[in-house]
Amino acid sequence: MKHIIHGALALAALLIISAPGHAQNAAKPAAPTPIAVIDAQRVLHESVAGKKADAFIGDLRGKYQQEIAKSEEALRAEDQELGRQRSVLSPEAFEAKRHDFERKVQESQRMVQERNGEFDATVRQARAEIGKVVIAVVTELMQKKNILLVIDRAQIVASQTAIDMTEEVLQEVNKRLPSVPLKVPTAAELQQQQQQRQNQGPVKKAPPVKK
């Protein structure tokens, strides 16, 4: 979320910086406030929509972790049983069972990749939906308060003059976005999103379901 907001706010700041040049004929324009800050992570996780999204994503992570753990446990048990049967099975029978086990391992690996892809896409969806509203709110506040630049608090080392707009942004985001309608993407949707990301360049991934 941080990189989405930070990049968008930088663009919004550039647009606002150009405003005095377009308003040279205006009578006595107000002196601009140079810098404001926003705690992007707080808005993301403490907003009403953010909390609901976190809950949905947490449930999804738990569901996928259980599914992956169940698959791994079944494979471990089958691997142990296959080892015990090696001394009693004919070479042909053992080889057939070994091939079947390897097939199941590959299927499990594909399942893990699919679940991680679904999880990543759901997180990106939540970030994007909340991020769009945050950007709109911040841009409007910049215009209203005549602010030249908004910076993510995480990027600030020290400042005596920057005003903090986090609480104001948080309240307005809550009014405009009470929830985020999240949907786990289908395989076709994942493929389409992957193609779009490849065209756009590298993106920041969500933590995988399986550590």
PDB file of N, CA and C in Angstrom, residues 25 42-43 48 51 62 66 75 89 105 123 128 132 142 153 162 176 182:
ATOM      1  N   ASN A  25      -3.040  35.612 -11.789  1.00  0.00           N
ATOM      2  CA  ASN A  25      -3.927  36.770 -11.895  1.00  0.00           C
ATOM      3  C   ASN A  25      -4.907  36.879 -10.736  1.00  0.00           C
ATOM      4  N   ARG A  42      -1.310   3.440   8.603  1.00  0.00           N
ATOM      5  CA  ARG A  42      -2.411   3.585   9.557  1.00  0.00           C
ATOM      6  C   ARG A  42      -3.743   3.697   8.818  1.00  0.00           C
ATOM      7  N   VAL A  43      -3.782   4.492   7.765  1.00  0.00           N
ATOM      8  CA  VAL A  43      -5.015   4.631   6.992  1.00  0.00           C
ATOM      9  C   VAL A  43      -5.420   3.288   6.397  1.00  0.00           C
ATOM     10  N   VAL A  48     -12.127   1.758   8.286  1.00  0.00           N
ATOM     11  CA  VAL A  48     -13.181   0.742   8.380  1.00  0.00           C
ATOM     12  C   VAL A  48     -13.018  -0.298   7.264  1.00  0.00           C
ATOM     13  N   LYS A  51      -9.898  -2.503   7.900  1.00  0.00           N
ATOM     14  CA  LYS A  51     -10.080  -3.549   8.911  1.00  0.00           C
ATOM     15  C   LYS A  51     -10.879  -4.729   8.349  1.00  0.00           C
ATOM     16  N   GLY A  62      -5.685 -18.201   6.438  1.00  0.00           N
ATOM     17  CA  GLY A  62      -5.869 -19.361   7.291  1.00  0.00           C
ATOM     18  C   GLY A  62      -6.442 -20.559   6.533  1.00  0.00           C
ATOM     19  N   GLN A  66      -4.389 -24.134   5.916  1.00  0.00           N
ATOM     20  CA  GLN A  66      -4.926 -25.434   6.315  1.00  0.00           C
ATOM     21  C   GLN A  66      -4.944 -26.402   5.131  1.00  0.00           C
ATOM     22  N   LEU A  75       0.970 -36.226   1.789  1.00  0.00           N
ATOM     23  CA  LEU A  75       2.136 -36.629   1.000  1.00  0.00           C
ATOM     24  C   LEU A  75       3.212 -37.260   1.881  1.00  0.00           C
ATOM     25  N   LEU A  89       7.426 -54.953  -2.531  1.00  0.00           N
ATOM     26  CA  LEU A  89       6.849 -54.804  -3.863  1.00  0.00           C
ATOM     27  C   LEU A  89       7.851 -55.205  -4.931  1.00  0.00           C
ATOM     28  N   VAL A 105       2.822 -35.049  -5.902  1.00  0.00           N
ATOM     29  CA  VAL A 105       3.680 -33.977  -5.417  1.00  0.00           C
ATOM     30  C   VAL A 105       3.607 -32.775  -6.349  1.00  0.00           C
ATOM     31  N   VAL A 123      -4.931  -9.412  -2.068  1.00  0.00           N
ATOM     32  CA  VAL A 123      -4.281  -8.325  -1.339  1.00  0.00           C
ATOM     33  C   VAL A 123      -4.118  -7.105  -2.229  1.00  0.00           C
ATOM     34  N   ALA A 128      -5.528  -1.613  -3.860  1.00  0.00           N
ATOM     35  CA  ALA A 128      -5.876  -0.718  -4.962  1.00  0.00           C
ATOM     36  C   ALA A 128      -7.170   0.033  -4.686  1.00  0.00           C
ATOM     37  N   LYS A 132      -7.163   4.103  -4.104  1.00  0.00           N
ATOM     38  CA  LYS A 132      -7.821   5.069  -4.988  1.00  0.00           C
ATOM     39  C   LYS A 132      -8.568   6.131  -4.193  1.00  0.00           C
ATOM     40  N   MET A 142      -5.203  18.682  -0.364  1.00  0.00           N
ATOM     41  CA  MET A 142      -4.080  19.505  -0.824  1.00  0.00           C
ATOM     42  C   MET A 142      -4.582  20.791  -1.482  1.00  0.00           C
ATOM     43  N   ARG A 153       4.565   9.325   6.083  1.00  0.00           N
ATOM     44  CA  ARG A 153       5.301   9.510   7.336  1.00  0.00           C
ATOM     45  C   ARG A 153       6.499   8.575   7.426  1.00  0.00           C
ATOM     46  N   ALA A 162       5.998  20.208   9.097  1.00  0.00           N
ATOM     47  CA  ALA A 162       5.003  19.429   8.360  1.00  0.00           C
ATOM     48  C   ALA A 162       3.756  19.199   9.203  1.00  0.00           C
ATOM     49  N   ARG A 176     -16.340   7.687   2.812  1.00  0.00           N
ATOM     50  CA  ARG A 176     -16.488   7.358   1.390  1.00  0.00           C
ATOM     51  C   ARG A 176     -16.406   5.863   1.090  1.00  0.00           C
ATOM     52  N   LEU A 182     -14.324  -7.638  -1.854  1.00  0.00           N
ATOM     53  CA  LEU A 182     -13.214  -8.461  -2.317  1.00  0.00           C
ATOM     54  C   LEU A 182     -13.711  -9.775  -2.908  1.00  0.00           C
TER      55      LEU A 182
END
